[in-house]
Coordinates of C-alpha atoms and ligand atoms in Angstrom, one line a residue:
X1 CA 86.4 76.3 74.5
X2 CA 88.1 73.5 74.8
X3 CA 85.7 70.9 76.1
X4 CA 85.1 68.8 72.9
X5 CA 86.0 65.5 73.8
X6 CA 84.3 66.0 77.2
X7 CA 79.7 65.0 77.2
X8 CA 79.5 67.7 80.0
X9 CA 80.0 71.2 80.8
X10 CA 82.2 71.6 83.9
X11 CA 79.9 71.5 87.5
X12 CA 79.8 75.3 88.7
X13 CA 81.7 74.5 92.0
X14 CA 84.5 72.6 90.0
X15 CA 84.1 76.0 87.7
X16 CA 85.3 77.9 90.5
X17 CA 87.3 75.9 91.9
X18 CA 89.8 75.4 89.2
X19 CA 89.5 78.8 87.8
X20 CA 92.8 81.0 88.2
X21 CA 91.3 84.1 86.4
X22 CA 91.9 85.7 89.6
X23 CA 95.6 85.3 89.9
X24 CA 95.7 85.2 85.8
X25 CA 94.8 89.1 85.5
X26 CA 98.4 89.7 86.7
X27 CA 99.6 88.0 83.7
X28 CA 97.0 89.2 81.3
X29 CA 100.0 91.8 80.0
X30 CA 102.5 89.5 79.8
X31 CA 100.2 87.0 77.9
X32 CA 99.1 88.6 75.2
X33 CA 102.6 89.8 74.4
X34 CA 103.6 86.1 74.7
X35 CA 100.5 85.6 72.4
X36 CA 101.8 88.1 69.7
X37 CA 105.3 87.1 69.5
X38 CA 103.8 83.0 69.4
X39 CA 101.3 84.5 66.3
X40 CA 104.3 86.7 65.0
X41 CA 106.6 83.8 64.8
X42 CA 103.8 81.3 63.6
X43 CA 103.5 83.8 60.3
X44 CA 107.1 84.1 60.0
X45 CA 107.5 80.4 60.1
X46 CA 104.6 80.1 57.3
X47 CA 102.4 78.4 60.2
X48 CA 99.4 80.4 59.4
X49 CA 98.2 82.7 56.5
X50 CA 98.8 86.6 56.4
X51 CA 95.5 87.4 56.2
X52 CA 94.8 85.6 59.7
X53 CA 98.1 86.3 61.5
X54 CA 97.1 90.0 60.7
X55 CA 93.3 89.4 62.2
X56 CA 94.9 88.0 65.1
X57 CA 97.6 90.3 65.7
X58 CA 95.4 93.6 64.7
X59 CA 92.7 91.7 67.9
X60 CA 96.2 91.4 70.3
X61 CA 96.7 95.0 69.7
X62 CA 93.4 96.3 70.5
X63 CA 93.5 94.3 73.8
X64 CA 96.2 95.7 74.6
X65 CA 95.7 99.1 73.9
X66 CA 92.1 98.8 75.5
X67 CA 92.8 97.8 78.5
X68 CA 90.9 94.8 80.0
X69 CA 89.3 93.8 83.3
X70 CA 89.0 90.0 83.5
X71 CA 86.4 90.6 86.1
X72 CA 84.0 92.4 83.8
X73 CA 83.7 88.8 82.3
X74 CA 81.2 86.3 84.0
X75 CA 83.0 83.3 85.1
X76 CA 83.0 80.8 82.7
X77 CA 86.9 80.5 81.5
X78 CA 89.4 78.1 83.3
X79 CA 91.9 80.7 83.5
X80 CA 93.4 83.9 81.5
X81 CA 94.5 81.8 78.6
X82 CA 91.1 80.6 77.9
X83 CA 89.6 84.0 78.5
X84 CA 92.4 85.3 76.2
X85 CA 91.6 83.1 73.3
X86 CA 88.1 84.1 73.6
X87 CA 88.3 88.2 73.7
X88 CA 90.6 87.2 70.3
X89 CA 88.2 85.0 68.6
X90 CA 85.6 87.3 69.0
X91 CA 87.9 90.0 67.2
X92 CA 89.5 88.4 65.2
X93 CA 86.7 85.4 63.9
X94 CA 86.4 82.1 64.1
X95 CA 88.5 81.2 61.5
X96 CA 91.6 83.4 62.2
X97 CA 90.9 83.0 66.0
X98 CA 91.1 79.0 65.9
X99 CA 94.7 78.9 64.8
X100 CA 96.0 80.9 67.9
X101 CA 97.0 77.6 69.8
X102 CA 98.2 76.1 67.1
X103 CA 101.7 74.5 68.0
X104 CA 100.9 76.2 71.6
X105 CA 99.8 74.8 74.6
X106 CA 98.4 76.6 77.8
X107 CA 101.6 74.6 79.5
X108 CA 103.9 77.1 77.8
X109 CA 101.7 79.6 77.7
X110 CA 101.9 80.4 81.4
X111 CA 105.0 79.4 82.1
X112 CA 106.2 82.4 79.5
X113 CA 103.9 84.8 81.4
X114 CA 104.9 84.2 84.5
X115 CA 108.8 84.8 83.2
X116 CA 108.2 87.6 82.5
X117 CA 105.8 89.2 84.7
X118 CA 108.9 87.9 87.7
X119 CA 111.6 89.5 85.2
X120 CA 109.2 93.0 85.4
X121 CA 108.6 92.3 88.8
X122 CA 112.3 92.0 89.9
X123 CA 113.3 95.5 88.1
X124 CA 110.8 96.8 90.5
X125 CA 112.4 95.4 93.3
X126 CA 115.7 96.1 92.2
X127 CA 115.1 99.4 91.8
X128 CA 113.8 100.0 95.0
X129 CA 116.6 98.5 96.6
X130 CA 119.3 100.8 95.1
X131 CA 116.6 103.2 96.1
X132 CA 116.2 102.6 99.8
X133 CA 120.4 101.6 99.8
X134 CA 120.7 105.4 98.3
X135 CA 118.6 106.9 101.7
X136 CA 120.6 104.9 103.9
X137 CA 123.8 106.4 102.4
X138 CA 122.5 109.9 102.5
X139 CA 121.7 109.5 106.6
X140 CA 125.1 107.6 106.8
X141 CA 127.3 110.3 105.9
X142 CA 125.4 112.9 108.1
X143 CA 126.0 111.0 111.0
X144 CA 129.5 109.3 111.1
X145 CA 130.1 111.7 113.8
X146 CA 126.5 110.6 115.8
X147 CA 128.0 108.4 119.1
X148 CA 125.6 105.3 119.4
X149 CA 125.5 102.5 121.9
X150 CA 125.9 99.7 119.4
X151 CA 124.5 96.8 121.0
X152 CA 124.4 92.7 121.0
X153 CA 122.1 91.0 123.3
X154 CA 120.1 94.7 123.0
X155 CA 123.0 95.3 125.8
X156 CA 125.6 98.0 125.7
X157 CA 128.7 96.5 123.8
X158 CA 130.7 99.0 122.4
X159 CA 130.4 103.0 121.8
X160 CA 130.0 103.5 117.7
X161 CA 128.9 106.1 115.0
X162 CA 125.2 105.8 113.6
X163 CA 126.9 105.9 110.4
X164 CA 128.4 102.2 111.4
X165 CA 124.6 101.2 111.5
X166 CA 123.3 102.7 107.8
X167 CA 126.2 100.7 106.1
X168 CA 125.5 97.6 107.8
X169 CA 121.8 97.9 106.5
X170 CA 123.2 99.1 103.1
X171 CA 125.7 96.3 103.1
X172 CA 122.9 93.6 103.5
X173 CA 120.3 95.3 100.7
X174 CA 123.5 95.0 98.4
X175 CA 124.1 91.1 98.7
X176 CA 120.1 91.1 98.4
X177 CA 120.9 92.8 95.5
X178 CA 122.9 90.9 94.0
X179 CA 120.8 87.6 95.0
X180 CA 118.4 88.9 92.6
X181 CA 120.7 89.3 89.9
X182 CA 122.0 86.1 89.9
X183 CA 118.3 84.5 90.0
X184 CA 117.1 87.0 87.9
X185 CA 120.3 85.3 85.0
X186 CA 118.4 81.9 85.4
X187 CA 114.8 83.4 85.2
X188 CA 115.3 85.3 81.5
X189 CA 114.8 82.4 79.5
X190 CA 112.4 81.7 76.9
X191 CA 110.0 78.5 77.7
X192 CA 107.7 79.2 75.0
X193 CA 107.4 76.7 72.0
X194 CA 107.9 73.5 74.4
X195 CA 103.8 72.8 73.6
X196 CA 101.8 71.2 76.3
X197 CA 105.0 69.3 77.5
X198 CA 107.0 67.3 74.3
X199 CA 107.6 70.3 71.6
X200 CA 105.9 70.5 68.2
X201 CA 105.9 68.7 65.0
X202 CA 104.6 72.2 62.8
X203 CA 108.2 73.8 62.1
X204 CA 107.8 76.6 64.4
X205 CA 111.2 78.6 65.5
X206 CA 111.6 79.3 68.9
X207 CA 114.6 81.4 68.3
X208 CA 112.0 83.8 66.9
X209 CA 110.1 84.1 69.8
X210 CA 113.2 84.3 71.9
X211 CA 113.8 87.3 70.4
X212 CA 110.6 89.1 70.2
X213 CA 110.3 88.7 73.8
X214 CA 113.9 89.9 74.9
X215 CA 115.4 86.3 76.5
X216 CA 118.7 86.3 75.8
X217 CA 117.9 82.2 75.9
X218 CA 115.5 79.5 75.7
X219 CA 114.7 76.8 78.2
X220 CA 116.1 74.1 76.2
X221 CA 114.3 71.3 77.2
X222 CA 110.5 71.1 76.4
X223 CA 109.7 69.0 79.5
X224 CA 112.0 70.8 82.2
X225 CA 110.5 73.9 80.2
X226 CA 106.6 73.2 81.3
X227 CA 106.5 72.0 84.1
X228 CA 109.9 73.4 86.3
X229 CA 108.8 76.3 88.9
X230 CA 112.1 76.2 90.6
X231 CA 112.8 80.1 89.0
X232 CA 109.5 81.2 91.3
X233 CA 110.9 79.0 94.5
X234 CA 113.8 81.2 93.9
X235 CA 112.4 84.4 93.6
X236 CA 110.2 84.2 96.7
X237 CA 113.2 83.0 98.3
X238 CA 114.5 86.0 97.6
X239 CA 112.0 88.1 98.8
X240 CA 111.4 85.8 101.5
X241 CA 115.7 86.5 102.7
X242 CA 115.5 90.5 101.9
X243 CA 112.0 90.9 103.9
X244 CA 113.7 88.9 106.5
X245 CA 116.5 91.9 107.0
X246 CA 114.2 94.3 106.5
X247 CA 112.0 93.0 109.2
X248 CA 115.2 93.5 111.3
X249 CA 115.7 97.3 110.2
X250 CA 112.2 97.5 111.1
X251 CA 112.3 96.4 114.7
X252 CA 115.0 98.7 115.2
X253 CA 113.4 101.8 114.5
X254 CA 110.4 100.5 116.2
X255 CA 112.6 100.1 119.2
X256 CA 114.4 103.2 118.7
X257 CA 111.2 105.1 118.4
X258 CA 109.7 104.0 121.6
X259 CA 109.9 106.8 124.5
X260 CA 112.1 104.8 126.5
X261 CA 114.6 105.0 123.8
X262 CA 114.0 108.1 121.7
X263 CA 116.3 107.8 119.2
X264 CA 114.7 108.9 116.3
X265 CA 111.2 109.9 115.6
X266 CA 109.4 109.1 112.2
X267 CA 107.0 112.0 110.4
X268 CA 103.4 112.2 111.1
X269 CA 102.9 111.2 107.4
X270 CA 103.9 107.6 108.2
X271 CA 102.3 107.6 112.0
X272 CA 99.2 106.1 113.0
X273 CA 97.3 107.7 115.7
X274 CA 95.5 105.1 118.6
X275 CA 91.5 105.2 118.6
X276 CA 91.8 105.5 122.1
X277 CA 94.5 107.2 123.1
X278 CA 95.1 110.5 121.9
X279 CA 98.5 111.0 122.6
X280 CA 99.7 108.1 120.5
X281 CA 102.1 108.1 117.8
X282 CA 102.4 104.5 116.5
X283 CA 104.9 103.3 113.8
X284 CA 102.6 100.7 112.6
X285 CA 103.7 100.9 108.9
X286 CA 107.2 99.3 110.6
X287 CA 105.3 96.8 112.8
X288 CA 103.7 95.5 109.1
X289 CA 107.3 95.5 107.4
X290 CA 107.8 93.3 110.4
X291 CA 104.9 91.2 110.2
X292 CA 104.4 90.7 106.7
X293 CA 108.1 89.5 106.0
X294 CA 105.9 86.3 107.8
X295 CA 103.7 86.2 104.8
X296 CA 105.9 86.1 102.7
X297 CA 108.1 83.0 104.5
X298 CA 104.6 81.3 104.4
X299 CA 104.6 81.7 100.6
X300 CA 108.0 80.2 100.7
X301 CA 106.5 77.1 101.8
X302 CA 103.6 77.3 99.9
X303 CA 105.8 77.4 96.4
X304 CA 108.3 74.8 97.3
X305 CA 105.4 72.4 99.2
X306 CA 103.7 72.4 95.5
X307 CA 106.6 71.4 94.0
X308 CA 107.3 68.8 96.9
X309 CA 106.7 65.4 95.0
X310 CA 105.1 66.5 92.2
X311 CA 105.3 64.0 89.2
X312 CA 107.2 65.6 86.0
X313 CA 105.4 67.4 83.5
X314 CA 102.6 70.0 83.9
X315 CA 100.1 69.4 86.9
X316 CA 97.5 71.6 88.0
X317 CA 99.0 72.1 91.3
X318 CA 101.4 74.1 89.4
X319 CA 98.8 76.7 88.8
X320 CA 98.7 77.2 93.0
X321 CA 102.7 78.8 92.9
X322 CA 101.1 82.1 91.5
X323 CA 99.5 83.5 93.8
X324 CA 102.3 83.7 95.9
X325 CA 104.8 84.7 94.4
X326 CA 102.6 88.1 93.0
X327 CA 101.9 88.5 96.9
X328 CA 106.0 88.5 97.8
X329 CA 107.0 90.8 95.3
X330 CA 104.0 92.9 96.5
X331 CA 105.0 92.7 99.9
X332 CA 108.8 93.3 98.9
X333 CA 108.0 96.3 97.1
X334 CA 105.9 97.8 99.9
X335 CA 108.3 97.2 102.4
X336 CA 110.8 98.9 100.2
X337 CA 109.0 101.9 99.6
X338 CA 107.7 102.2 103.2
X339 CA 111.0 102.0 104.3
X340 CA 112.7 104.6 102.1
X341 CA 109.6 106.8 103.2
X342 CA 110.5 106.4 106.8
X343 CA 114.2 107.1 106.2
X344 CA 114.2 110.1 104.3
X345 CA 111.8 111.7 106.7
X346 CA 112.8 110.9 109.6
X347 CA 114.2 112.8 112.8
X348 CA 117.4 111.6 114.7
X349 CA 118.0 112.9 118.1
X350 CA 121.6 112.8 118.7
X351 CA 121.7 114.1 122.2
X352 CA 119.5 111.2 123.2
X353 CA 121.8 108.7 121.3
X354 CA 125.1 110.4 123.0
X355 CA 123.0 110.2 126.2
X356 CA 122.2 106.5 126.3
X357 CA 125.9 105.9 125.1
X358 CA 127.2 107.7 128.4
X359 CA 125.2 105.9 130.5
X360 CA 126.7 102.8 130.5
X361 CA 130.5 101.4 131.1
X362 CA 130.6 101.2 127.3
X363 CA 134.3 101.6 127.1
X364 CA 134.8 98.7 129.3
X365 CA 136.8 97.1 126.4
X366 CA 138.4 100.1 124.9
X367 CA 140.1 100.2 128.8
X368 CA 141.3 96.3 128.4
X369 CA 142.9 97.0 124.9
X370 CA 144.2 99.8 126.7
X371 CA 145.7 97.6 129.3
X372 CA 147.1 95.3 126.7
X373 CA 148.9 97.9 124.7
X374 CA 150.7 97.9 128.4
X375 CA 151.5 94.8 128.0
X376 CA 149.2 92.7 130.0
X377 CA 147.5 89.6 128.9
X378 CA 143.9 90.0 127.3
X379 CA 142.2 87.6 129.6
X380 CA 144.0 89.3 132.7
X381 CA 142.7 92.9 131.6
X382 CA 139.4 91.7 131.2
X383 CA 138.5 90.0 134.2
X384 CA 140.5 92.8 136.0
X385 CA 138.4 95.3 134.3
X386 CA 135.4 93.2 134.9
X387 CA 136.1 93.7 138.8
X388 CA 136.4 97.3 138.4
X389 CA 133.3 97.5 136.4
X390 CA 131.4 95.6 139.0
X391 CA 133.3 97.8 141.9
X392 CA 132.2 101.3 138.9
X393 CA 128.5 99.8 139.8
X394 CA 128.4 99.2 143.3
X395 CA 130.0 103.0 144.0
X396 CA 127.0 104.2 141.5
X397 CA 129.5 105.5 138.9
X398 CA 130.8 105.1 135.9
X399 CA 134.5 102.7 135.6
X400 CA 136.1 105.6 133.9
X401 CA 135.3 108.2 137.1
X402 CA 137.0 105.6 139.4
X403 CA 139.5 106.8 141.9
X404 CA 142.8 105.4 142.4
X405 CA 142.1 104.1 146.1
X406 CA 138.7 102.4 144.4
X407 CA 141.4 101.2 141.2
X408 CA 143.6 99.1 143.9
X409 CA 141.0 98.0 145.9
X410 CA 138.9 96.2 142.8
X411 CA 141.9 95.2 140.8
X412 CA 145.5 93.4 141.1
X413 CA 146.9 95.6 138.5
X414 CA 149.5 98.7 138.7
X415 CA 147.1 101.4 139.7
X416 CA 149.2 103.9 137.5
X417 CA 148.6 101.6 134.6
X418 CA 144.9 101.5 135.0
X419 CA 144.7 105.2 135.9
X420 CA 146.7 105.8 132.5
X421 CA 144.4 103.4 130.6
X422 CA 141.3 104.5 132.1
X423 CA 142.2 108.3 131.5
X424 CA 142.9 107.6 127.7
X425 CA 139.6 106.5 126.9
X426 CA 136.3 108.4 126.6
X427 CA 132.9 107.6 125.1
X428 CA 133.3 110.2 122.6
X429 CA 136.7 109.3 121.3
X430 CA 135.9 105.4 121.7
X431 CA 134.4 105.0 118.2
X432 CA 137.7 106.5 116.4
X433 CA 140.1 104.4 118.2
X434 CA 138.6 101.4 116.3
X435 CA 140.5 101.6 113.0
X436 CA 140.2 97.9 112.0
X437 CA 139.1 97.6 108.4
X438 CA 135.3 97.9 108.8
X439 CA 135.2 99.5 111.7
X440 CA 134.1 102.6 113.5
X441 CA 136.5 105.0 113.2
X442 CA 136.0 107.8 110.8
X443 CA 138.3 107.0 108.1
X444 CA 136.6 103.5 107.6
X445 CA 133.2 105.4 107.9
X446 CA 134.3 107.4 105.1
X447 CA 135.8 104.0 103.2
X448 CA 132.6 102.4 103.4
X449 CA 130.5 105.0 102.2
X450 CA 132.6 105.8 98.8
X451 CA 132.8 102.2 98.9
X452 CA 128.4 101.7 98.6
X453 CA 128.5 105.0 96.7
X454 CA 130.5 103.2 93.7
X455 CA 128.4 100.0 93.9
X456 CA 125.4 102.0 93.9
X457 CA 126.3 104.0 91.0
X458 CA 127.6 101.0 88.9
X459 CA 124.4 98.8 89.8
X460 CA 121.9 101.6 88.5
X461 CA 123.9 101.5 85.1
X462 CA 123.6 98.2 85.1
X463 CA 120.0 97.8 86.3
X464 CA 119.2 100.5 83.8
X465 CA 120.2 97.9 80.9
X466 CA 118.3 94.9 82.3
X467 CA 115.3 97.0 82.3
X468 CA 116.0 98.1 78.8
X469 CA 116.5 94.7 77.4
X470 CA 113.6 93.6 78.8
X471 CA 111.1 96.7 78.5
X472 CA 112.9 98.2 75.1
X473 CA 113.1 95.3 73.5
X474 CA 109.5 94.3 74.1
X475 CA 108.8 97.8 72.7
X476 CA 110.9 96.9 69.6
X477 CA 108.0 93.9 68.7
X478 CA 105.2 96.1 68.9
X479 CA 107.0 98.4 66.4
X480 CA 107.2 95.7 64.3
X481 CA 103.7 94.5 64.4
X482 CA 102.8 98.3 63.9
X483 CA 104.8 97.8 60.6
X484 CA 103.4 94.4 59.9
X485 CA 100.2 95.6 60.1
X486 CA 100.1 98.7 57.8
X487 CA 101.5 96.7 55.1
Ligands
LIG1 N1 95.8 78.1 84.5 C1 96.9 77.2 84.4 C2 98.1 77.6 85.3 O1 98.1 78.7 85.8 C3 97.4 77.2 83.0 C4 97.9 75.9 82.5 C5 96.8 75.0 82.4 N2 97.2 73.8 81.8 C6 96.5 72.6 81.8 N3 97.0 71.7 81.1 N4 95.3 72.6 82.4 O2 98.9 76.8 85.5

């Protein structure tokens, strides 16, 4: 369409090889809103004739409304925008159709689009956050009475509650959370109206289109408006940081699943059977949490290596940071969902967690705070504690079940002393002796989780409001073109 100062047609294989039609049809939505509100606001700013503004707009709608499927078209557009101009001249004539670029360029074009298709895109994953964060609640206050090993070095370190563990996940999905909301601030501005890279000289208002398309701001500057992609480097960043933890949560339940642990055991409904083996009951949906938080780090690079370098204003390269970024928000939004599936069905065997909590000399440092509270020195208690640990091993027991003669012969302190300290602590009661804010006692169980509960319930309120501005608003334009349009 646009080839008029050019002798040739573009070579098939340089056809293809530009073309983003692929990647575009995401968009598609987002551009032909961007398309009404540019024709809307061309009208209003006596740009263009009623007659035509109504023939384009009336064509906008029926696209729309139709639904599309940028396949069904052969090949020959550049991208969506070209395609898009096309469907509309088609509709809407030649004449009416040839004044839809007008004070437009495909630079702004896009980068509008992709605003808001990232702005829809991060509801979605903001929703499923509070979503998953809402799960992990529910299983954290039935089980702030579940004994767990917790673990570092995926050693024994200290007894705790399972409860301790939801929060922590819950706690890391909040500041993911809120990573989104800050980027999502810098990402609900308006760049349309900058033109190909240096503004326009028609009189068009911007403020216009700001509105019709629910920014509450513009992108000031028409260079830094066309050609900056550093809201997408931040959005997959985002994705990239949150499918990072969840890749985390994942491995434990994959490790907590496994016989040898038996923690938990997820539903048949998210299993996947071996080909082989018929007894298998894999938690592959977990491994792929796991492994596709990798994809998504790769399109990390991929975004900010475009950028890398790239002389200011619009370059083509630009057109590569798409594709990525609609493959992290899909894989964030699986991983989400796949997670909250796994949670809310799954099956927690307590007796196998107390078990493995048992088993060790988990209270090893419960005994040396004991010891302390009798006044002796940290470091003495632990390494005296450390040589009845090792003597606990030797004799095939546990350090708590250690007799007095076995307490003098492993350590230099007061036997009475250690027999008192040892015989104050148990496994069970080791996780409520920690009441240090945070940790794993009941009452700060019960802290945390009213704690998450009110975060949760403000952030949906809120959440619900971003989504309105952006969704209702849109809705608002539409209502207006309906009007327009019957006049
Ligand atoms: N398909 C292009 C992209 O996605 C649209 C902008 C093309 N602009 C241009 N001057 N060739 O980035």
């Amino acid at each position: 369409m646009y080839r008029g100062g050019l002798e040739d047609d573009l070579d098939d294989a340089a056809q293809e090889f530009v073309s983003s039609l692929q990647s575009d049809s995401e968009i598609l939505p987002f551009d032909i809103a961007g398309t009404e509100a540019h024709v809307l606001m061309l009208y209003k700013s006596k740009i263009i004739p009623k007659a035509d503004a109504k023939k384009l707009l009336s064509a906008l709608r029926d696209i729309r409304t139709g639904g599309f499927d940028p396949m069904d078209m052969n090949q020959v557009f550049e991208d969506g925008h070209e395609l898009l101009e096309s469907w509309v001249t088609e509709k809407a004539g030649k004449r009416a159709g040839g004044r839809i670029q007008t004070a437009r360029s495909r630079n702004d074009q896009v980068a509008v689009a992709i605003r808001m298709k990232l702005r829809h895109d991060t509801n979605m994953i903001q929703t499923g956050i509070l979503q998953l964060v809402s799960a992990l609640l529910e299983l954290a206050a039935d089980n702030t009475d579940t004994t767990i090993p917790l673990y570092t070095h995926l050693q024994h370190a200290q007894a705790g509650v399972l409860s301790h563990y939801f929060l922590a996940q819950a706690g890391i999905l909040l500041r993911d959370y809120e990573r989104f909301a800050g980027m999502y601030e810098r990402l609900d501005s308006n760049p349309l109206g900058s033109g190909p890279v240096g503004g326009s000289s028609l009189g068009i208002d911007r403020e216009i289109t700001t509105r019709l398309l629910a920014f509450p701001d513009m992108v000031y500057n028409s260079l830094d408006a066309t050609s900056s992609r550093d809201h997408i480097s931040e959005f997959v960043s985002c994705v990239a940081i949150m499918c990072v933890g969840l890749s985390r949560m994942a491995e434990d339940l994959v490790i907590w699943a496994s016989d040898e642990f038996g923690f938990v055991e997820i539903a048949d409904r998210s299993a996947s059977p071996s080909s082989a083996m018929p007894q298998k009951k894999n938690p592959d949906v977990l491994e792929l949490v796991r492994g596709k938080a990798a994809g998504v780090i790769g399109d990390l690079v991929s975004v900010l290596a475009i950028q890398k370098g790239l002389a200011s204003g619009y370059g083509r390269d630009l057109q590569e940071t798409k594709e990525p970024a609609w493959r992290a928000a899909e894989v964030a939004a699986g991983s989400l969902h796949i997670l909250f599936e796994v949670l809310t069905d799954i099956t927690i065997n307590k007796n196998r967690m107390a078990q493995a909590a048992e088993s060790g000399n988990i209270t090893a440092l419960d005994v040396a705070e004991e010891l302390v509270r009798h006044k002796v020195p940290f470091r003495e208690a632990h390494l005296e504690v450390g040589k009845m640990v090792a003597a606990a091993r030797r004799a095939g027991k546990h350090v708590l079940d250690l007799t007095k003669v076995e307490i003098s012969g492993a350590c230099g302190i007061n036997p009475d002393t250690v027999a008192r300290a040892l015989s104050a602590c148990t496994v069970e009661g080791s996780a409520e002796r920690r009441r240090s804010s945070g940790g794993t006692s009941r009452q700060e169980q019960e802290r945390m989780i009213r704690q998450v509960e009110e975060s949760v319930g403000e952030l949906f309120g809120e959440l619900e409001e971003q989504r309105n501005d952006a969704t209702a608003n849109i809705g608002k334009m539409w209502q207006e073109i309906d009007e327009f349009l019957q006049r």
